[in-house]
């Protein structure tokens, strides 16, 4: 549930920041009557995201065991791709996101209400679909269907509260630091999801080595301990992983984490050259 809470918090805060930028732009420019079109686009995107999550969760149960394992493996790979792209995109574009969204909304206002709905919808639907597929992939390792829902709900509610407090300036958060730390944690979560994918491919017979374990500490590992639950939920640690699962986790988790946390070089500021006097 911890990993799913983190997904809800991280993705939810991105959504609330996007919505707050659009809302603040209309409020500060005295265009409050246009807010209903923004909220309309947000509502449609939220409804489609929830519907997509439900389709993933309940539609797969109709598949055969092998096809279900294959589908879950492919969904996990897509989720890992989304996480990797999202954390690096946010690190690079966070400072320009507000200016870009305000520019799009200003252009949409000149076109009409449907364009405003479209801007809000497109700004939210990407994060919403990412949240749905990440939730589905991260929830594969649990047999309890309630705890993942509690985790994602608490994460989204926390994000909404934080976003509202930031909007009214009642709370100040170093967003760069927040997205850096949560991004690093999501790299570890993504490594665990990739491990799920490898295991599902092995279960489906696509990859070999299902019975070739890297190590086995099942005899001394208390499965009901709090730290066992935390490690299993956050990084998909299991006491008897296969060799391929272990290789996949290490091959993704370590290099991606190092690259993500590596300090970015500041872009040099170009100073205009003095004009040559004739």
CSV table of C-alpha atoms in Angstrom, one decimal:
chain,number,residue,atom,x,y,z
A,1,UNK,CA,0.0,0.0,0.0
A,2,UNK,CA,3.0,2.3,0.6
A,3,UNK,CA,4.1,2.2,-3.0
A,4,UNK,CA,0.6,2.8,-4.3
A,5,UNK,CA,0.2,5.7,-1.8
A,6,UNK,CA,3.4,7.2,-3.2
A,7,UNK,CA,2.1,6.8,-6.8
A,8,UNK,CA,-1.2,8.5,-5.9
A,9,UNK,CA,0.6,11.3,-4.0
A,10,UNK,CA,3.1,12.0,-6.8
A,11,UNK,CA,0.7,11.7,-9.8
A,12,UNK,CA,-2.1,13.5,-7.9
A,13,UNK,CA,0.1,16.4,-7.0
A,14,UNK,CA,1.1,16.8,-10.6
A,15,UNK,CA,-2.5,16.9,-11.6
A,16,UNK,CA,-3.5,19.4,-8.9
A,17,UNK,CA,-0.6,21.6,-9.8
A,18,UNK,CA,-1.7,21.6,-13.5
A,19,UNK,CA,-5.3,22.4,-12.5
A,20,UNK,CA,-4.2,25.1,-10.1
A,21,UNK,CA,-2.1,26.8,-12.8
A,22,UNK,CA,-5.1,26.9,-15.2
A,23,UNK,CA,-7.5,28.0,-12.5
A,24,UNK,CA,-5.2,30.7,-11.1
A,25,UNK,CA,-4.6,32.1,-14.6
A,26,UNK,CA,-8.3,32.6,-15.2
A,27,UNK,CA,-8.9,34.0,-11.7
A,28,UNK,CA,-6.1,36.5,-11.9
A,29,UNK,CA,-7.1,37.6,-15.4
A,30,UNK,CA,-10.7,38.2,-14.3
A,31,UNK,CA,-12.1,35.4,-16.4
A,32,UNK,CA,-13.9,33.4,-13.7
A,33,UNK,CA,-16.9,32.6,-16.0
A,34,UNK,CA,-14.6,30.3,-18.0
A,35,UNK,CA,-13.7,28.2,-15.0
A,36,UNK,CA,-16.7,25.9,-15.7
A,37,UNK,CA,-15.1,24.8,-19.0
A,38,UNK,CA,-11.8,24.0,-17.2
A,39,UNK,CA,-13.6,22.0,-14.6
A,40,UNK,CA,-15.6,20.2,-17.3
A,41,UNK,CA,-12.4,19.1,-19.0
A,42,UNK,CA,-10.9,18.0,-15.7
A,43,UNK,CA,-14.1,16.0,-14.9
A,44,UNK,CA,-14.1,14.2,-18.3
A,45,UNK,CA,-10.4,13.3,-17.9
A,46,UNK,CA,-10.9,12.0,-14.4
A,47,UNK,CA,-13.9,9.9,-15.4
A,48,UNK,CA,-12.0,8.3,-18.3
A,49,UNK,CA,-9.0,7.6,-16.1
A,50,UNK,CA,-11.2,5.8,-13.5
A,51,UNK,CA,-12.9,3.9,-16.3
A,52,UNK,CA,-9.6,2.9,-17.7
A,53,UNK,CA,-8.4,1.6,-14.3
A,54,UNK,CA,-11.6,-0.4,-13.9
A,55,UNK,CA,-11.2,-1.9,-17.4
A,56,UNK,CA,-7.7,-3.0,-16.6
A,57,UNK,CA,-8.6,-4.4,-13.2
A,58,UNK,CA,-11.8,-6.3,-14.2
A,59,UNK,CA,-11.2,-7.0,-17.9
A,60,UNK,CA,-8.1,-9.1,-17.4
A,61,UNK,CA,-10.0,-11.6,-15.2
A,62,UNK,CA,-11.8,-12.9,-18.3
A,63,UNK,CA,-8.5,-14.0,-19.9
A,64,UNK,CA,-6.9,-17.4,-19.5
A,65,UNK,CA,-4.0,-17.9,-17.1
A,66,UNK,CA,-1.3,-17.6,-19.8
A,67,UNK,CA,-2.9,-14.6,-21.5
A,68,UNK,CA,-3.4,-12.9,-18.1
A,69,UNK,CA,0.3,-13.3,-17.2
A,70,UNK,CA,1.3,-11.9,-20.6
A,71,UNK,CA,-1.1,-9.0,-20.3
A,72,UNK,CA,0.2,-8.2,-16.8
A,73,UNK,CA,3.8,-8.4,-17.9
A,74,UNK,CA,3.2,-6.0,-20.8
A,75,UNK,CA,1.3,-3.7,-18.6
A,76,UNK,CA,4.2,-3.7,-16.1
A,77,UNK,CA,6.6,-2.8,-18.9
A,78,UNK,CA,4.4,0.0,-20.1
A,79,UNK,CA,4.2,1.3,-16.5
A,80,UNK,CA,8.0,1.2,-16.1
A,81,UNK,CA,8.3,3.2,-19.3
A,82,UNK,CA,5.8,5.7,-18.1
A,83,UNK,CA,7.5,6.1,-14.7
A,84,UNK,CA,10.9,6.6,-16.3
A,85,UNK,CA,9.7,9.1,-18.9
A,86,UNK,CA,7.6,11.0,-16.4
A,87,UNK,CA,10.3,11.5,-13.7
A,88,UNK,CA,12.9,12.8,-16.2
A,89,UNK,CA,10.3,14.9,-18.0
A,90,UNK,CA,9.2,16.5,-14.8
A,91,UNK,CA,12.8,17.2,-13.8
A,92,UNK,CA,13.5,18.9,-17.1
A,93,UNK,CA,10.2,20.8,-17.7
A,94,UNK,CA,8.9,21.7,-14.2
A,95,UNK,CA,10.0,25.3,-14.4
A,96,UNK,CA,8.5,25.9,-17.8
A,97,UNK,CA,5.2,24.0,-17.2
A,98,UNK,CA,3.3,27.0,-15.9
A,99,UNK,CA,4.3,29.3,-18.7
A,100,UNK,CA,3.5,26.6,-21.3
A,101,UNK,CA,0.0,25.8,-19.8
A,102,UNK,CA,-0.9,29.5,-19.6
A,103,UNK,CA,0.1,30.0,-23.2
A,104,UNK,CA,-2.1,27.1,-24.3
A,105,UNK,CA,-5.0,28.3,-22.3
A,106,UNK,CA,-4.7,31.8,-23.7
A,107,UNK,CA,-4.8,30.5,-27.2
A,108,UNK,CA,-7.8,28.3,-26.4
A,109,UNK,CA,-9.7,31.2,-25.0
A,110,UNK,CA,-9.5,32.9,-28.4
A,111,UNK,CA,-11.0,29.8,-30.1
A,112,UNK,CA,-13.9,29.1,-27.8
A,113,UNK,CA,-15.3,27.0,-24.8
A,114,UNK,CA,-14.6,23.6,-26.4
A,115,UNK,CA,-10.9,24.5,-26.9
A,116,UNK,CA,-10.7,25.4,-23.2
A,117,UNK,CA,-12.2,22.0,-22.3
A,118,UNK,CA,-9.7,20.4,-24.6
A,119,UNK,CA,-6.7,22.1,-22.9
A,120,UNK,CA,-7.8,21.1,-19.4
A,121,UNK,CA,-8.7,17.6,-20.6
A,122,UNK,CA,-5.3,17.0,-22.3
A,123,UNK,CA,-3.4,18.5,-19.4
A,124,UNK,CA,-5.0,16.0,-16.9
A,125,UNK,CA,-5.7,12.9,-19.0
A,126,UNK,CA,-2.0,12.0,-19.5
A,127,UNK,CA,-1.4,12.0,-15.7
A,128,UNK,CA,-4.7,10.2,-15.1
A,129,UNK,CA,-3.9,7.4,-17.5
A,130,UNK,CA,-0.4,7.1,-16.1
A,131,UNK,CA,-1.9,6.8,-12.6
A,132,UNK,CA,-4.3,4.1,-13.8
A,133,UNK,CA,-1.7,1.9,-15.3
A,134,UNK,CA,0.9,2.4,-12.5
A,135,UNK,CA,-1.8,1.5,-10.0
A,136,UNK,CA,-2.7,-1.6,-11.9
A,137,UNK,CA,1.0,-2.7,-12.2
A,138,UNK,CA,1.9,-1.9,-8.6
A,139,UNK,CA,-1.2,-3.7,-7.3
A,140,UNK,CA,-0.3,-7.0,-8.9
A,141,UNK,CA,1.7,-8.2,-6.0
A,142,UNK,CA,-1.1,-8.1,-3.5
A,143,UNK,CA,-4.0,-10.5,-3.0
A,144,UNK,CA,-6.0,-7.9,-1.1
A,145,UNK,CA,-8.1,-5.8,-3.4
A,146,UNK,CA,-9.0,-3.3,-0.7
A,147,UNK,CA,-5.6,-2.1,0.5
A,148,UNK,CA,-4.5,-0.9,-3.0
A,149,UNK,CA,-7.7,1.2,-3.3
A,150,UNK,CA,-7.1,2.7,0.1
A,151,UNK,CA,-3.5,3.5,-0.8
A,152,UNK,CA,-4.3,5.2,-4.1
A,153,UNK,CA,-7.3,7.1,-2.5
A,154,UNK,CA,-5.2,8.4,0.4
A,155,UNK,CA,-2.4,9.4,-1.9
A,156,UNK,CA,-4.8,11.3,-4.2
A,157,UNK,CA,-6.6,13.0,-1.2
A,158,UNK,CA,-3.2,14.0,0.3
A,159,UNK,CA,-2.2,15.5,-3.1
A,160,UNK,CA,-5.5,17.4,-3.4
A,161,UNK,CA,-5.1,18.9,0.1
A,162,UNK,CA,-1.5,19.9,-0.6
A,163,UNK,CA,-2.4,21.3,-4.0
A,164,UNK,CA,-5.2,23.4,-2.4
A,165,UNK,CA,-2.9,24.7,0.4
A,166,UNK,CA,-0.3,25.6,-2.2
A,167,UNK,CA,-3.0,27.4,-4.3
A,168,UNK,CA,-4.1,29.6,-1.4
A,169,UNK,CA,-0.5,30.1,-0.4
A,170,UNK,CA,-1.1,28.6,3.1
A,171,UNK,CA,1.7,26.1,2.5
A,172,UNK,CA,5.1,26.4,0.8
A,173,UNK,CA,6.9,23.3,-0.5
A,174,UNK,CA,10.2,23.1,-2.3
A,175,UNK,CA,8.7,21.4,-5.3
A,176,UNK,CA,12.1,20.7,-6.9
A,177,UNK,CA,13.2,18.8,-3.8
A,178,UNK,CA,9.8,17.1,-3.5
A,179,UNK,CA,9.8,15.8,-7.0
A,180,UNK,CA,13.4,14.7,-6.8
A,181,UNK,CA,12.9,12.6,-3.7
A,182,UNK,CA,9.6,11.1,-4.8
A,183,UNK,CA,11.1,10.5,-8.3
A,184,UNK,CA,14.0,8.6,-6.7
A,185,UNK,CA,11.5,6.4,-4.7
A,186,UNK,CA,9.5,5.8,-7.9
A,187,UNK,CA,12.6,4.5,-9.6
A,188,UNK,CA,12.8,1.8,-6.9
A,189,UNK,CA,9.0,1.1,-7.3
A,190,UNK,CA,9.5,0.9,-11.1
A,191,UNK,CA,12.4,-1.6,-10.6
A,192,UNK,CA,10.0,-3.7,-8.5
A,193,UNK,CA,7.3,-3.5,-11.3
A,194,UNK,CA,9.9,-4.6,-13.8
A,195,UNK,CA,10.7,-7.5,-11.6
A,196,UNK,CA,6.9,-8.3,-11.7
A,197,UNK,CA,7.1,-8.2,-15.5
A,198,UNK,CA,10.0,-10.7,-15.7
A,199,UNK,CA,8.2,-13.0,-13.3
A,200,UNK,CA,5.0,-12.9,-15.3
A,201,UNK,CA,6.9,-13.6,-18.5
A,202,UNK,CA,8.5,-16.6,-16.7
A,203,UNK,CA,5.1,-17.8,-15.5
A,204,UNK,CA,3.8,-17.6,-19.1
A,205,UNK,CA,6.7,-19.6,-20.4
A,206,UNK,CA,8.1,-16.7,-22.5
A,207,UNK,CA,11.3,-16.4,-20.4
A,208,UNK,CA,13.1,-19.3,-18.9
A,209,UNK,CA,14.5,-19.8,-15.4
A,210,UNK,CA,11.3,-19.8,-13.3
A,211,UNK,CA,12.9,-22.4,-10.9
A,212,UNK,CA,16.4,-20.9,-11.0
A,213,UNK,CA,16.5,-18.8,-7.9
A,214,UNK,CA,19.3,-16.2,-7.1
A,215,UNK,CA,19.0,-16.9,-3.4
A,216,UNK,CA,16.5,-18.3,-0.9
A,217,UNK,CA,16.0,-16.9,2.6
A,218,UNK,CA,12.4,-18.1,3.0
A,219,UNK,CA,13.3,-20.0,6.1
A,220,UNK,CA,14.5,-16.9,8.0
A,221,UNK,CA,12.2,-14.3,6.4
A,222,UNK,CA,9.1,-13.4,8.4
A,223,UNK,CA,6.5,-12.6,5.8
A,224,UNK,CA,4.1,-10.9,8.2
A,225,UNK,CA,6.7,-8.5,9.7
A,226,UNK,CA,6.2,-4.8,9.0
A,227,UNK,CA,9.5,-4.4,7.2
A,228,UNK,CA,8.7,-7.4,5.0
A,229,UNK,CA,5.4,-5.8,4.0
A,230,UNK,CA,7.2,-2.5,3.3
A,231,UNK,CA,10.0,-4.0,1.2
A,232,UNK,CA,7.5,-6.2,-0.7
A,233,UNK,CA,5.2,-3.2,-1.4
A,234,UNK,CA,7.9,-0.7,-2.2
A,235,UNK,CA,10.6,-2.6,-4.2
A,236,UNK,CA,8.9,-6.0,-4.7
A,237,UNK,CA,11.4,-7.8,-2.5
A,238,UNK,CA,10.7,-11.5,-2.3
A,239,UNK,CA,12.8,-14.0,-0.2
A,240,UNK,CA,13.4,-16.3,-3.2
A,241,UNK,CA,13.6,-14.3,-6.5
A,242,UNK,CA,14.8,-15.9,-9.7
A,243,UNK,CA,18.1,-15.0,-11.3
A,244,UNK,CA,16.4,-13.0,-14.1
A,245,UNK,CA,14.2,-11.1,-11.7
A,246,UNK,CA,17.2,-10.1,-9.7
A,247,UNK,CA,19.2,-9.1,-12.8
A,248,UNK,CA,16.3,-7.0,-14.1
A,249,UNK,CA,15.9,-5.2,-10.8
A,250,UNK,CA,19.6,-4.3,-10.5
A,251,UNK,CA,20.1,-3.5,-14.2
A,252,UNK,CA,17.2,-1.0,-14.1
A,253,UNK,CA,17.2,0.3,-10.5
A,254,UNK,CA,20.9,1.2,-10.0
A,255,UNK,CA,21.8,3.0,-13.3
A,256,UNK,CA,18.5,4.8,-13.6
A,257,UNK,CA,18.7,6.0,-10.0
A,258,UNK,CA,22.3,7.2,-10.5
A,259,UNK,CA,21.4,9.1,-13.7
A,260,UNK,CA,18.3,10.6,-12.1
A,261,UNK,CA,20.1,11.9,-9.0
A,262,UNK,CA,23.2,13.0,-10.9
A,263,UNK,CA,23.4,16.9,-10.6
A,264,UNK,CA,22.2,18.7,-13.7
A,265,UNK,CA,24.5,21.1,-15.3
A,266,UNK,CA,23.3,24.7,-15.2
A,267,UNK,CA,22.8,26.1,-18.7
A,268,UNK,CA,25.3,29.0,-19.3
A,269,UNK,CA,23.6,32.4,-19.6
A,270,UNK,CA,24.6,34.1,-22.8
A,271,UNK,CA,25.4,37.7,-22.5
A,272,UNK,CA,24.9,39.9,-25.5
A,273,UNK,CA,28.2,40.9,-27.2
A,274,UNK,CA,28.9,44.7,-27.3
A,275,UNK,CA,28.2,46.3,-30.6
A,276,UNK,CA,31.4,47.2,-32.5
A,277,UNK,CA,31.9,50.9,-33.0
A,278,UNK,CA,32.6,52.0,-36.5
